[in-house]
Structure formats: structure tokens, C-alpha cells
Coordinates of C-alpha atoms and ligand atoms in Angstrom, one line a residue:
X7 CA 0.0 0.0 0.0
X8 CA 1.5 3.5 -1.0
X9 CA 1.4 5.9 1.9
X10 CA -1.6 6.6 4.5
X11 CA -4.3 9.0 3.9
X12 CA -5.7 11.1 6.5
X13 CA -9.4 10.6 6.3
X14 CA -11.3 14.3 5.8
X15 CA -13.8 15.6 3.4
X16 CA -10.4 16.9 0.6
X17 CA -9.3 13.3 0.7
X18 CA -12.1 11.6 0.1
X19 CA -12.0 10.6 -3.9
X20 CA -8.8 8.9 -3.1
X21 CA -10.1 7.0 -0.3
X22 CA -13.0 6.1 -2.0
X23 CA -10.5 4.1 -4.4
X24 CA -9.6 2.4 -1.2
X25 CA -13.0 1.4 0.8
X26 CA -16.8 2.3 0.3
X27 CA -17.1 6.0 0.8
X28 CA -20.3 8.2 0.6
X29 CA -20.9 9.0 -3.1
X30 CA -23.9 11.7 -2.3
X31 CA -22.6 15.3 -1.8
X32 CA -22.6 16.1 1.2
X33 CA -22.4 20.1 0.7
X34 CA -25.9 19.8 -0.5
X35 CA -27.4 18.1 2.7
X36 CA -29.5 20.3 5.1
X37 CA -29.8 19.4 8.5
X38 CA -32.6 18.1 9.7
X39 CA -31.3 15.6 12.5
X40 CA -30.0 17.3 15.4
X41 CA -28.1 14.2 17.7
X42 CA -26.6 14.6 20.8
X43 CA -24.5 12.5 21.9
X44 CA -21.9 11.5 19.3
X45 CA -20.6 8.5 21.0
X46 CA -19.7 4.8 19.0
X47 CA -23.2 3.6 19.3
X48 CA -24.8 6.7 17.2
X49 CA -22.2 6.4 15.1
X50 CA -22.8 2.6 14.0
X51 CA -26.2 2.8 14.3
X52 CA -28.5 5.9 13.4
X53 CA -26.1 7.8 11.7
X54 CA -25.3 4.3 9.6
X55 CA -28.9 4.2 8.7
X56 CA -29.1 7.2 7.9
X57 CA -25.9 7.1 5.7
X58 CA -26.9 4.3 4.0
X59 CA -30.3 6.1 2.9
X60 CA -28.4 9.1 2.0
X61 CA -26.6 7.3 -0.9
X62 CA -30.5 7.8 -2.5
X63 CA -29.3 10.9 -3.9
X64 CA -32.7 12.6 -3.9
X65 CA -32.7 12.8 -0.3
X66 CA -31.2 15.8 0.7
X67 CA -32.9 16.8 3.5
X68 CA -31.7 14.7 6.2
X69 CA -28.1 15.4 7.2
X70 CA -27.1 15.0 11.4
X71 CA -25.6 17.9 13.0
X72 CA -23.4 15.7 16.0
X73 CA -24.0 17.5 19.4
X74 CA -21.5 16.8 22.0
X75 CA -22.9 17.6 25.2
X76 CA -20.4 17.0 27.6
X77 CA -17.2 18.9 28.9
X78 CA -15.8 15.2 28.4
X79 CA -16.3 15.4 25.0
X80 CA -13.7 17.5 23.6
X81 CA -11.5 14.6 22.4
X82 CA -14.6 13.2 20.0
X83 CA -15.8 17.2 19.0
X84 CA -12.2 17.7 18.1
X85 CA -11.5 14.3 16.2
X86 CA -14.9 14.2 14.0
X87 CA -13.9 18.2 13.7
X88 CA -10.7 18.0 11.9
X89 CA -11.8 15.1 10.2
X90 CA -15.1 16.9 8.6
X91 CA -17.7 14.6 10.4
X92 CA -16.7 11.4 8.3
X93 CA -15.3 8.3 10.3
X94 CA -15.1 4.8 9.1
X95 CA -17.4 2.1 10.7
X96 CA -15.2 -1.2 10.6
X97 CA -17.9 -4.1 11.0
X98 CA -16.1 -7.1 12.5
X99 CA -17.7 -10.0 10.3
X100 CA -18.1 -13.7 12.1
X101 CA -15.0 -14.6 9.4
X102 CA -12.7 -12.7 11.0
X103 CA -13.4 -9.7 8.2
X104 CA -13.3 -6.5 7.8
X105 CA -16.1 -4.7 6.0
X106 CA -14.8 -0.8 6.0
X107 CA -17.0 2.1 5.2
X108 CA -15.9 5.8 5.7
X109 CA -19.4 7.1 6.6
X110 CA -20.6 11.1 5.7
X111 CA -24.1 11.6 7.3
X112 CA -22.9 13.7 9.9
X113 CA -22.3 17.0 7.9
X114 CA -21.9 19.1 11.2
X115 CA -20.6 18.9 14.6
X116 CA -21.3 21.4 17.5
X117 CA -19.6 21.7 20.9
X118 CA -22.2 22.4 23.5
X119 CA -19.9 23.6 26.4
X120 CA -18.1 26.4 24.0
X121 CA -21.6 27.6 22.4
X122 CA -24.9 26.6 24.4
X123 CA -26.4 29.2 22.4
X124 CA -25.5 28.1 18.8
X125 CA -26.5 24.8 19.7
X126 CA -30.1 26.2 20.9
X127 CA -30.3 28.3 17.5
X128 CA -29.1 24.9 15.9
X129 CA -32.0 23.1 17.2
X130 CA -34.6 25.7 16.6
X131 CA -34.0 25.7 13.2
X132 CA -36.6 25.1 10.9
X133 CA -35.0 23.2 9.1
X134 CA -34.3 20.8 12.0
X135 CA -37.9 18.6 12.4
X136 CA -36.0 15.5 14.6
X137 CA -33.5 15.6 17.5
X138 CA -32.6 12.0 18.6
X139 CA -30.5 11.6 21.8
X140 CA -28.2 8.6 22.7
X141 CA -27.4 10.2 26.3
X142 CA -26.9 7.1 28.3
X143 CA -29.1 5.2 31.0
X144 CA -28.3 7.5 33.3
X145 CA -28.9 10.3 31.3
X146 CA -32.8 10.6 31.8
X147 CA -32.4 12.2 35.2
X148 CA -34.8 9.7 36.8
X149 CA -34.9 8.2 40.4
X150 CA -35.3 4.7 40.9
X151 CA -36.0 5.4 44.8
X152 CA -38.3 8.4 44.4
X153 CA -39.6 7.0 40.8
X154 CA -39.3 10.5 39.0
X155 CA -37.2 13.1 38.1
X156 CA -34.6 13.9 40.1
X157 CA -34.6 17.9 40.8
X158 CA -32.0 18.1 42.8
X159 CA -29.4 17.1 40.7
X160 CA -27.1 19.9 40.7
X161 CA -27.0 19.6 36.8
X162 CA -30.6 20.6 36.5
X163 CA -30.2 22.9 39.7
X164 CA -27.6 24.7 37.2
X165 CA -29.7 24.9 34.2
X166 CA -32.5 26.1 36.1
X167 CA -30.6 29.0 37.0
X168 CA -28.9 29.3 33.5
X169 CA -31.4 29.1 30.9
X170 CA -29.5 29.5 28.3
X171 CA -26.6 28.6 28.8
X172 CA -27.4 24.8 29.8
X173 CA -26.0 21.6 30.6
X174 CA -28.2 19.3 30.0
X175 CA -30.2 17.6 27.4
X176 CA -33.7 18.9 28.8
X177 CA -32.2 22.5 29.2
X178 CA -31.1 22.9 25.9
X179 CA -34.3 20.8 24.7
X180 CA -36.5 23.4 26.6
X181 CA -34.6 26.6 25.4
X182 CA -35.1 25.1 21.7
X183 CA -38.5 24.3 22.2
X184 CA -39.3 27.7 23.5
X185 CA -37.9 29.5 20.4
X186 CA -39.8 27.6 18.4
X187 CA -43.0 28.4 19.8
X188 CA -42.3 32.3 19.7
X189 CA -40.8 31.9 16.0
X190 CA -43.9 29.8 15.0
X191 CA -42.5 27.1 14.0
X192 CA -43.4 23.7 13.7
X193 CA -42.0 21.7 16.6
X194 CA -40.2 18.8 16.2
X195 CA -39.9 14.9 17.3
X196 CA -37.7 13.6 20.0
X197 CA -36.4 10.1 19.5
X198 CA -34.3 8.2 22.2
X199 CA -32.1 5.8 21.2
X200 CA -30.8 4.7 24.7
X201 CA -31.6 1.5 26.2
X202 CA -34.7 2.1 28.5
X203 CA -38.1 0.5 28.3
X204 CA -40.2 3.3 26.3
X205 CA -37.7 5.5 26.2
X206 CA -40.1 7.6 24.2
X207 CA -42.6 7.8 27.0
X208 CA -39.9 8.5 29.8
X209 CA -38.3 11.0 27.3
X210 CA -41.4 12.9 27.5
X211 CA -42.2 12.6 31.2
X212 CA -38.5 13.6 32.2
X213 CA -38.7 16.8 29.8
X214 CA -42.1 17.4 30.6
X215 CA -41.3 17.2 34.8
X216 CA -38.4 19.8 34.0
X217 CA -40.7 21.8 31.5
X218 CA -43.1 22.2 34.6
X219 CA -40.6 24.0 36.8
X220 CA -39.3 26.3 34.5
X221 CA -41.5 26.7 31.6
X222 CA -45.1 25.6 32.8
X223 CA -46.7 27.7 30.2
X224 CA -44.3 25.8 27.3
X225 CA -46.0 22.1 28.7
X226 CA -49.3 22.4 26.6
X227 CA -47.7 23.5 23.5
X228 CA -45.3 20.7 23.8
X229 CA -48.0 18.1 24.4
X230 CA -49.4 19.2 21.0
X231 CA -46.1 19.8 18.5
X232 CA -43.7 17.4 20.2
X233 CA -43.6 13.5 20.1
X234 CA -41.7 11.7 21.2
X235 CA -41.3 7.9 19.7
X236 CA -40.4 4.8 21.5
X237 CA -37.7 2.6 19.4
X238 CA -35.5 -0.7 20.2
X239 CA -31.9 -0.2 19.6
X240 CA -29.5 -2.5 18.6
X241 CA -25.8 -3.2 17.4
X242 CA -23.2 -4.2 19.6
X243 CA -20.5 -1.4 19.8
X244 CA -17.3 -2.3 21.5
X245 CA -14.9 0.7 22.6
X246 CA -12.6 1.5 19.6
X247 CA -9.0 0.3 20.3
X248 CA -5.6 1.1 19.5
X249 CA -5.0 -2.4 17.6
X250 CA -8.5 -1.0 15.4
X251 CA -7.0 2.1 14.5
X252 CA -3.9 0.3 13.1
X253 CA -5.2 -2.4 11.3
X254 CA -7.0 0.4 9.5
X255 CA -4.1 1.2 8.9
X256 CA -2.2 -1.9 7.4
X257 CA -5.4 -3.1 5.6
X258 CA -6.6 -0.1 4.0
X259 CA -3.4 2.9 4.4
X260 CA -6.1 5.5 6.2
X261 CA -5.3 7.3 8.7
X262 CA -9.0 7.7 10.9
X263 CA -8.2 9.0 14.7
X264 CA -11.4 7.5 15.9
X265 CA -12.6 4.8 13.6
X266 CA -15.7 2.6 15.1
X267 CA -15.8 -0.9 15.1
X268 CA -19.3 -2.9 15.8
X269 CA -20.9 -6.1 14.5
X270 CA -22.6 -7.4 11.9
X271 CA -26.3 -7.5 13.2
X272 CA -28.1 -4.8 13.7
X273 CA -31.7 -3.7 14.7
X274 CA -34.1 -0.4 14.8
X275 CA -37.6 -1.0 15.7
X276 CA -39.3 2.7 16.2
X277 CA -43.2 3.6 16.9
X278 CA -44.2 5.5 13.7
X279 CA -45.1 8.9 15.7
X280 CA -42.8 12.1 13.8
X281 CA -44.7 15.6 14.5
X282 CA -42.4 17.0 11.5
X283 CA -41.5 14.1 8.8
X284 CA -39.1 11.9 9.3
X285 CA -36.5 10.0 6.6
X286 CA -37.9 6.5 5.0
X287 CA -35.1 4.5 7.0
X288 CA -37.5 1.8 6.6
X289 CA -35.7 1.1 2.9
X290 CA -32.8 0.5 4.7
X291 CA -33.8 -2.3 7.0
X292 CA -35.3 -0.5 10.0
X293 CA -38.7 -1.6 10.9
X294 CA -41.8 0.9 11.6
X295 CA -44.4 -0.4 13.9
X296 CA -47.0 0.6 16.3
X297 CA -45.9 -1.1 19.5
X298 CA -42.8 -1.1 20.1
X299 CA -42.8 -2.2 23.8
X300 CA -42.2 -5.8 23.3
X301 CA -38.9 -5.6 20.9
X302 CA -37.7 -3.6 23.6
X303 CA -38.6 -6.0 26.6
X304 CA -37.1 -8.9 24.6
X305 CA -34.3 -7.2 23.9
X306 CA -33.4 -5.2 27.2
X307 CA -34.1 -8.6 29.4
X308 CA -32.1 -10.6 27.4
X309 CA -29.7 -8.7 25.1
X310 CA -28.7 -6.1 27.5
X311 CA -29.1 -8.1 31.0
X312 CA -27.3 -11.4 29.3
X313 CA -24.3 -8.8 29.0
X314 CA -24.4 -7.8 32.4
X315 CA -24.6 -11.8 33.9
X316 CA -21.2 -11.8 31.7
X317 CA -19.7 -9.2 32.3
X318 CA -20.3 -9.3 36.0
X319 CA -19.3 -13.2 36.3
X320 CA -16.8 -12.8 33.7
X321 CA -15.5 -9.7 35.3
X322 CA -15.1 -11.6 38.7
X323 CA -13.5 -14.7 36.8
X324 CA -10.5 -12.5 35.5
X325 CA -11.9 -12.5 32.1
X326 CA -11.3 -9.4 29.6
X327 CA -14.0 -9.8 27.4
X328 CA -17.5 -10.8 26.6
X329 CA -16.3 -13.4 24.6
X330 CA -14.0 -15.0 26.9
X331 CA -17.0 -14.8 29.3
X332 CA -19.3 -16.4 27.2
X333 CA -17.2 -19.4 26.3
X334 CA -16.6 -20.5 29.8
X335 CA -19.4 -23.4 29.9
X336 CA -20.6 -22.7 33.4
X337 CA -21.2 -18.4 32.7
X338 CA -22.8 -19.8 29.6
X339 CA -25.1 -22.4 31.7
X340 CA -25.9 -19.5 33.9
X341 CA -26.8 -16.9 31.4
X342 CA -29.3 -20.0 29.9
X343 CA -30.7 -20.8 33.2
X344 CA -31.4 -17.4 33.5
X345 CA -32.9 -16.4 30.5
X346 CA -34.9 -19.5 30.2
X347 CA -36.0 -19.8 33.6
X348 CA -36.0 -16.3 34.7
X349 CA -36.6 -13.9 31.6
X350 CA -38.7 -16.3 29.6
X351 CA -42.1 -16.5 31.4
X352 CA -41.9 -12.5 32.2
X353 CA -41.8 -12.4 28.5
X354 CA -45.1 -14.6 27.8
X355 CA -47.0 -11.4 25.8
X356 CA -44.9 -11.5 23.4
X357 CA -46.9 -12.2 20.2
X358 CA -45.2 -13.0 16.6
X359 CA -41.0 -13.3 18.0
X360 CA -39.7 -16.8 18.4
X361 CA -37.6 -16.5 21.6
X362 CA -35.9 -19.3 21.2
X363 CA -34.1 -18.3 18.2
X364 CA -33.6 -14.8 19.4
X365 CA -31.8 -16.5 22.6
X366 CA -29.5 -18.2 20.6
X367 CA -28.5 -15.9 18.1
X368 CA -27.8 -13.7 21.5
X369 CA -25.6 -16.6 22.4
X370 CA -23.8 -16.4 18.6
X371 CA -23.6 -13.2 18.8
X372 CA -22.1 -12.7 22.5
X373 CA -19.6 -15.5 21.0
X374 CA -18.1 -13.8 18.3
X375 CA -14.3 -13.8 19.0
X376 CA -13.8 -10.7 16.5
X377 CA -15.8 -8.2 18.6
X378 CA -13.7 -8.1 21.7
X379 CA -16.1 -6.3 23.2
X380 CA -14.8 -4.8 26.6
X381 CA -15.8 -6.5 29.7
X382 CA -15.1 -3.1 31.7
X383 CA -17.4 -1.5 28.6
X384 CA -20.2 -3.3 30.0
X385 CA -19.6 -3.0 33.3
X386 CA -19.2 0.4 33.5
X387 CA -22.9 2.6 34.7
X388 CA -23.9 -0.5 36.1
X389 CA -26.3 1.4 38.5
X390 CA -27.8 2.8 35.8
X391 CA -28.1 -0.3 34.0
X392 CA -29.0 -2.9 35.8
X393 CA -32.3 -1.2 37.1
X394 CA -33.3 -1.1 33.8
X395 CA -32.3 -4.2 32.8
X396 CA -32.2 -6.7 35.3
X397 CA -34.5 -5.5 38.0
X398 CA -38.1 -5.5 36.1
X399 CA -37.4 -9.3 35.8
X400 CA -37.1 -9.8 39.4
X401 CA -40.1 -7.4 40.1
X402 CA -42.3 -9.7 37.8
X403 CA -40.6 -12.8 39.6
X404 CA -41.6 -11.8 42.5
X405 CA -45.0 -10.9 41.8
X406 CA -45.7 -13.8 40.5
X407 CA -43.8 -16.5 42.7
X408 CA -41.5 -17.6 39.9
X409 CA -37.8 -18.4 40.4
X410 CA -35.3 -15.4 41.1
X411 CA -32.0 -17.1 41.9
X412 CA -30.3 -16.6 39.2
X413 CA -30.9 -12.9 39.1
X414 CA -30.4 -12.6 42.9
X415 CA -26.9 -14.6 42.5
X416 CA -25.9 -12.0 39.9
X417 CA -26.6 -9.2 42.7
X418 CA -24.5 -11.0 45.2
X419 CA -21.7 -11.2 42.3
X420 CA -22.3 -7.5 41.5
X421 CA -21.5 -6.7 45.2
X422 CA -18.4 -8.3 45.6
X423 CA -17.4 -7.1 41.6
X424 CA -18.4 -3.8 43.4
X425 CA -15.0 -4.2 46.3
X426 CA -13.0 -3.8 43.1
X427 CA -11.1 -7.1 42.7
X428 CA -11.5 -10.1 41.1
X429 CA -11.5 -13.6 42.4
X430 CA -7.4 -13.5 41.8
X431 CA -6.7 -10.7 43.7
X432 CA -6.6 -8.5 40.9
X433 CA -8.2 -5.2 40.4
X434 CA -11.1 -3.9 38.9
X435 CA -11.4 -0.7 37.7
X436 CA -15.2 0.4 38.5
X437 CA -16.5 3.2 35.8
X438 CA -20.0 4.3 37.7
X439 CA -21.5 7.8 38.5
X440 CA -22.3 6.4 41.8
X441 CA -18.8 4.5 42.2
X442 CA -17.8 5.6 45.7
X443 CA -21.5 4.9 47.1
X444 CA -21.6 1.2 45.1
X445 CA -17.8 0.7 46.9
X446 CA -18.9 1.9 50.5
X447 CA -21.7 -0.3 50.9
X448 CA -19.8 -3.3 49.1
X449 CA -17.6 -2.8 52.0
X450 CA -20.1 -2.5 54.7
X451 CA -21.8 -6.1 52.9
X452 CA -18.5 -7.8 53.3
X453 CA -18.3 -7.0 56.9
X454 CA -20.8 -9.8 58.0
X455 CA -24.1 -7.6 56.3
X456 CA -24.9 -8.4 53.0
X457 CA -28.0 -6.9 52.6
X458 CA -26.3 -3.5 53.2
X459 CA -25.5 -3.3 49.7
X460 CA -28.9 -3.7 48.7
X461 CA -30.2 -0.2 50.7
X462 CA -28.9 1.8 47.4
X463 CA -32.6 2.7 47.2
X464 CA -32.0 5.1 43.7
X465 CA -30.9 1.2 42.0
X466 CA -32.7 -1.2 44.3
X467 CA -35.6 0.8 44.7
X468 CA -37.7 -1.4 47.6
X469 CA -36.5 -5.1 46.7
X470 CA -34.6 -5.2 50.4
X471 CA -37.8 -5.5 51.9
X472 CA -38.6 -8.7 49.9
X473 CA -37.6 -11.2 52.3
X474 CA -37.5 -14.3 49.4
X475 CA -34.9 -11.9 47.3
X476 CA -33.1 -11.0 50.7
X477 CA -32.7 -14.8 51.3
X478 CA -31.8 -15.8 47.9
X479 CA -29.4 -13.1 47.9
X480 CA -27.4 -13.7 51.2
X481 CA -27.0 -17.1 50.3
X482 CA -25.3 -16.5 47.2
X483 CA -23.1 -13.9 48.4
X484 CA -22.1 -16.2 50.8
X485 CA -21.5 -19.2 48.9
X486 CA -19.5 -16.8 46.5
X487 CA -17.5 -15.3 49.4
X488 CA -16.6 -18.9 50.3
X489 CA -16.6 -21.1 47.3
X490 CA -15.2 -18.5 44.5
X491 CA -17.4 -17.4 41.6
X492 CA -16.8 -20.3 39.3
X493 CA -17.2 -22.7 42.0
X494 CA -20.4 -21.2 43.0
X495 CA -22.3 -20.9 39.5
X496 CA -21.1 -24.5 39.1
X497 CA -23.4 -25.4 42.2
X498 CA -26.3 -23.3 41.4
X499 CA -26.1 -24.7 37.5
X500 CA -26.1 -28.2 39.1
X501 CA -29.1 -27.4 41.3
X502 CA -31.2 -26.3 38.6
X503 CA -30.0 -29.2 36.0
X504 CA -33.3 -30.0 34.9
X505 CA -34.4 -26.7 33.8
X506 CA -32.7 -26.3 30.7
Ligands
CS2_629 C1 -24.6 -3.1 26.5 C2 -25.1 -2.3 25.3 O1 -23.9 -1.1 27.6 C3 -24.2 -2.3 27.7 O2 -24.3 -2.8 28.8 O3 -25.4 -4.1 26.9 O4 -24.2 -1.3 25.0 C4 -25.3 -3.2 24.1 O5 -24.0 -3.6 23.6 C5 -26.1 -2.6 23.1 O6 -27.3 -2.2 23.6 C6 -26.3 -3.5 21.9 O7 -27.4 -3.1 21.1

């Protein structure tokens, strides 16, 4: 190969003698995505769609101005920046492939922290009719304890106070939506992408809770020009490494400083409900329907939560990643037993999907040796996560007097993940907005209390006060503090032999 290319809009008719590269010009695209949260997953996902639909050259009027929201974002602002929005999206095939594709549907990127004000303006814009939002879990501001929005997080406290200059998604989403109703404009449709069961519907009643303090007179107009869709998700997105960004490299001579990698499969399932248009990414493989709500139970209880039962065991067994995880026979036994015994019957409404498939094509997929995908990656906002994920299951459990081991041995095992080493001694780095608080009350647990761990009311919500969790619960952590974790799954596996 002659000499590297450095990926940017200039270079772009050489690289595209390379690999794949937009052939739509992007100088005639209007924007009329605004996205915040630039992160990997947007980028292999929604802006991949939307990319893909773009190559229709009679669409013009959907380009994605990127919003990075965060002070923490400078690094991604500055990389997609200098590199005129276009990345390359390396899908890691089951073969051990490459497929490369430099990828141009983001034709703008703000920097919310240096200009809250353009990014308002930006989103007020007529021509702007969607603003989706990959913004985390935890990004939605709600309290599992208090089971609403949380108003006293000093973010909001701040934005409150500094209308427009905000920092966060529902200050910036109010100050936009204000302007629009005094310009008299059309509003516009907010889609969530995050992981959250109708993440439409608590999209709404998050903005709407912070609309009320600040803006009560903005809540009616917003209940009649804003909607807000629920969607499932889906593409597995591992954190770009250093070994990615040099084999694209050595297989292809370009020079991308933040190239994504992700795998093959992907999914979008979104409630057809746009206030303003929206583009036909049904003719490129997403799917429009009118409930979403049980794609997205399938697929948080068993996509999402099967991740954390790896990540959490495998974490604690010195693996590095999901793979590794998945390929032990006992984690793998466990992750069945749970989705087939616990997950399963809380899925029973599920009309049209065969589960059984969808389980093992989880399993394939969770196997795949090319993906790496970071066991720390998975671990990390766990607090956020696993409420989301994992808890809803036992609630349903519970309710209706069906098994809950499994998921109550994975709490144990996220308590002692949560001391910060593994079962060799070695340590674990834990990534959580609530780190300190998980690590305090791990220690208190492993003092002789168990239970303690489970008083993190904004996670656990009520559950200590079920006494068949509580038991299930102290028993595992105990058999885990004594036995190891692989010793341990390999008993409760054994105990519950017959059920898969
Ligand atoms: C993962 C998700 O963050 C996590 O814990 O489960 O990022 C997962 O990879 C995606 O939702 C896949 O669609």
C-alpha cells in the first residue's frame, strides 16, 4: 500500500478508491437531525442508517448535525472536527473480516460547552424537524427510589438558573423548544435511542417534569407539536482500540483518529409517531411499527441483562472480554438458566417473535471472537443499567412467585465485583457515576451484612424489603465469598439441572 491517507472531506475521492465511501454530496445536505451524543453507538447505528439512505441521492434533506454535550467530550468534537464529520465504521464479520466504510451523514458537529447558544439556535432551526438523543441510562435524570425526576441534581439545579446557557439535554431541549414556539414554528420529534423500556414515554415525562418548573406555560404546547417515539436499539459497539486504529491502517493505508468498530447484526424497531417528517429509513432495513414495547422487553431482558450476567461473572472470573466470558461453559449455563427460567415467562405477551431463536442468536452473537467487546465497557454505569435491565425481571418474579436465583446470585456477584477485585486478587477498575456509594456499601456487605449493599434505594428501589430476594441473595453472596465465583455458578447450575 502507498502511503496513508488522512481521512477528511479533501481526501475523500482517493479514499474512496480504497473502501466504500459516501458517493452523495454532502455540501448539498441540510440538517434536519440534530443528535446529541456522538458516542460509537450513534455512530454505528443511526447515523449508519441514515448514511446508507443518503446514498439515494434525492434525499437531501436529512443530514445529522453531531451534538457533543459534555465537557468530556472534547476529544470526540475535536477528532470528528478536523476530520469533517466522516469516520469509518469497521464491521467485524463472524470470518474474522473487515467490511470498511468511511461514513458522511454527519455534515456538522457542534460543541455544546463552548456555544450553548448556537447549539439552541441549531436546534430551533426550521429546518431541523427531529432531535434524537443517545445520552446514556443515566442520562434521563430519573430516580429509581423516588420513581421521578430527580430535581435536585445539581445539573438541573444549574440549568434552572442558566437558561440559556445549559447543561443538560432537557435544558437545551426546553430553550429550543421555547424559540420555536415564539418563532412559530413547527416543533419537532424527540427520539431516544438509549436502552430504557419506552424510552419515548420517559423522554417525555422527564422533559415534561423539568418543563413544569421552568416553563409551565411551554407544557401544553409541547404536548401538542412534540412527540416523542419509542424505538429498540441494537448493534453491539465495543470501545474503539488502539490495535482497530492500526489495522485500518495496514489493511486499507487510512489514517481515521477515531474509527468505530461494531458487528454485523443490527436492529431499529421505532413507533411511527414524527410531528415534523421523518426519513424513509424503513428502505434501509429499519422496521416501523406501532408497539414497540415488546422488541424492547425482549431485547433489554435478554440482550442487554445477558451482557451484564457476563460481564459481572466474567469480570469476577479475570476474564477481559464478553467473549472470553461467554465461552466458559458454566457463565454460559448460567446466562441460559437465567434467560430460560427467569426472563422467559416475564416475556409470555410476546406475540409474533420466536424467543428461542432470538436467545441463541444472543448466544452467537455474544460469541463472536472478532468483537472483543470490553468486559469493563459493560460493566461500566452499572447502577444505571442494571435497574433497567435486570431489576423489572425480578419485580415480575416476585410478583408472581416464579424463580429469582439466578438474578439474585448475579446481585451478590455484583456486590463483591463492586469491592473492586477479582476472584485473583486483581483489580477492577469500576467506571460508575455512583462508584464511591456502590464501593462503600460493598464494604459494609462484606463486613458480615450483606443486605447492606442492597439499601442503594436510587438502583434497588424497595427489593430489600422482599424477604425471598433477601434470602436468595445472602446465600449466594455467601457461597461466593466462600466457594469462589466459578465454584459457585457450578453449584447453582447443578441445582437447577433439569431446567434447561
Ligand atoms: C450493553 C449495550 O452497555 C451495555 O451494557 O449491553 O451497550 C449493548 O451492547 C447494546 O445495547 C447493543 O445493542
Amino acid at each position: 500500500m502507498e502511503h496513508n491517507i488522512k481521512l477528511n472531506q479533501k481526501s475523500l475521492t482517493e479514499i474512496s478508491k480504497r473502501i466504500s465511501c459516501p458517493t452523495y454530496d454532502r455540501s448539498q445536505l441540510k440538517t434536519g437531525i440534530v443528535h446529541i451524543g456522538i458516542g460509537g453507538f450513534h455512530r454505528a447505528h443511526e447515523a449508519y442508517y441514515t448514511d446508507q439512505l443518503l446514498h439515494n441521492t434525492a434525499i437531501t434533506e436529512w443530514g445529522i448535525c453531531g451534538v457533543a454535550l459534555l465537557p468530556s467530550d472534547t476529544n470526540i468534537y475535536n477528532t470528528l472536527k478536523a476530520q469533517d464529520g466522516l469516520y469509518t465504521l469497521m464491521v467485524k464479520e463472524f470470518d474474522g473480516s473487515l467490511t470498511k466504510r468511511v461514513i458522511g451523514s454527519i455534515t456538522e458537529i457542534l460543541f455544546a460547552p463552548a456555544n450553548p447558544i448556537e447549539v439552541i439556535q441549531k436546534m430551533a432551526s426550521p429546518e431541523v424537524k427531529i432531535v434524537t438523543l443517545t445520552i446514556t441510562e443515566g442520562g434521563y435524570n430519573y430516580n429509581e427510589a423516588t420513581k421521578s425526576f430527580d430535581k435536585e441534581n445539581p445539573a438541573i439545579l444549574h440549568d434552572i438558573a442558566h437558561p440559556s446557557a445549559p447543561k443538560t439535554v432537557f435544558g437545551y431541549l426546553t430553550q429550543a423548544l421555547k424559540l420555536r414556539k415564539e418563532n412559530g414554528s413547527k416543533g419537532f420529534t424527540i427520539q431516544s435511542c438509549d436502552n430504557i423500556q419506552g424510552n419515548g414515554d420517559m423522554t417525555k415525562t422527564m422533559l415534561l417534569s423539568y418543563v413544569q418548573m421552568v416553563e409551565p406555560s411551554l407544557v401544553a404546547w409541547i404536548e401538542e407539536h412534540v412527540s416523542f417515539p419509542n424505538s429498540m436499539v441494537d448493534r453491539i459497539t465495543p470501545a474503539t482500540s488502539p490495535n482497530d486504529i492500526e489495522r485500518l491502517q495496514t489493511e486499507a493505508g487510512i489514517d481515521d483518529a477515531w474509527p468505530v468498530v461494531c458487528e454485523p447484526f443490527k436492529q431499529w424497531v421505532i413507533e411511527d409517531d414524527f410531528v415534523n417528517g421523518r426519513p424513509l429509513w424503513e428502505a434501509v432495513g429499519a422496521q416501523f411499527v406501532e408497539d414497540v414495547v415488546p422488541y424492547e422487553k425482549m431485547k433489554l431482558s435478554l440482550l442487554n441483562a445477558g451482557h451484564t450476567v457476563l460481564g459481572v461473572l466474567g469480570a469476577l472470573s479475570g476474564y477481559a472480554t464478553i467473549d472470553e466470558a461467554v465461552h466458559d461453559t458454566q457463565i454460559s449455563t448460567f446466562l441460559k438458566h437465567y434467560m430460560d427460567t427467569e426472563v422467559t415467562p416475564t416475556l409470555a405477551d410476546l406475540e409474533g417473535v420466536d424467543l428461542e431463536a432470538y436467545k441463541a442468536s444472543l448466544l452467537q452473537r455474544f460469541g463472536n471472537v472478532n468483537i472483543k467487546d470490553q468486559i469493563d465497557r459493560i460493566c461500566s454505569e452499572s447502577s444505571a443499567k442494571i435497574p433497567i435491565f435486570v431489576l423489572p425481571t425480578v419485580t415480575s418474579n416476585l410478583e408472581s412467585n416464579r424463580s429469582i436465583d439466578f438474578a439474585a446470585f448475579l446481585m451478590a456477584a455484583w456486590a463483591i465485583y463492586s469491592l473492586g477485585k477479582d476472584d485473583n486478587g486483581d483489580d477492577l477498575i469500576i467506571k460508575d457515576a455512583i462508584a464511591t456509594t456502590l464501593h462503600d456499601k460493598a464494604v459494609v456487605a462484606s463486613n458480615g451484612n450483606p443486605t447492606a449493599f442492597l439499601e442503594i434505594e436510587s438502583v434497588f428501589g424497595q427489593l430489600k424489603t422482599s424477604e425471598r430476594f433477601v434470602a436468595a441473595y445472602t446465600s449466594a453472596y455467601q457461597n461466593i465469598t466462600k466457594l469462589g465465583t466459578e465454584k459457585s455458578v457450578l453449584n447453582l447450575n447443578n441445582n437447577n439441572l433439569n431446567t434447561i
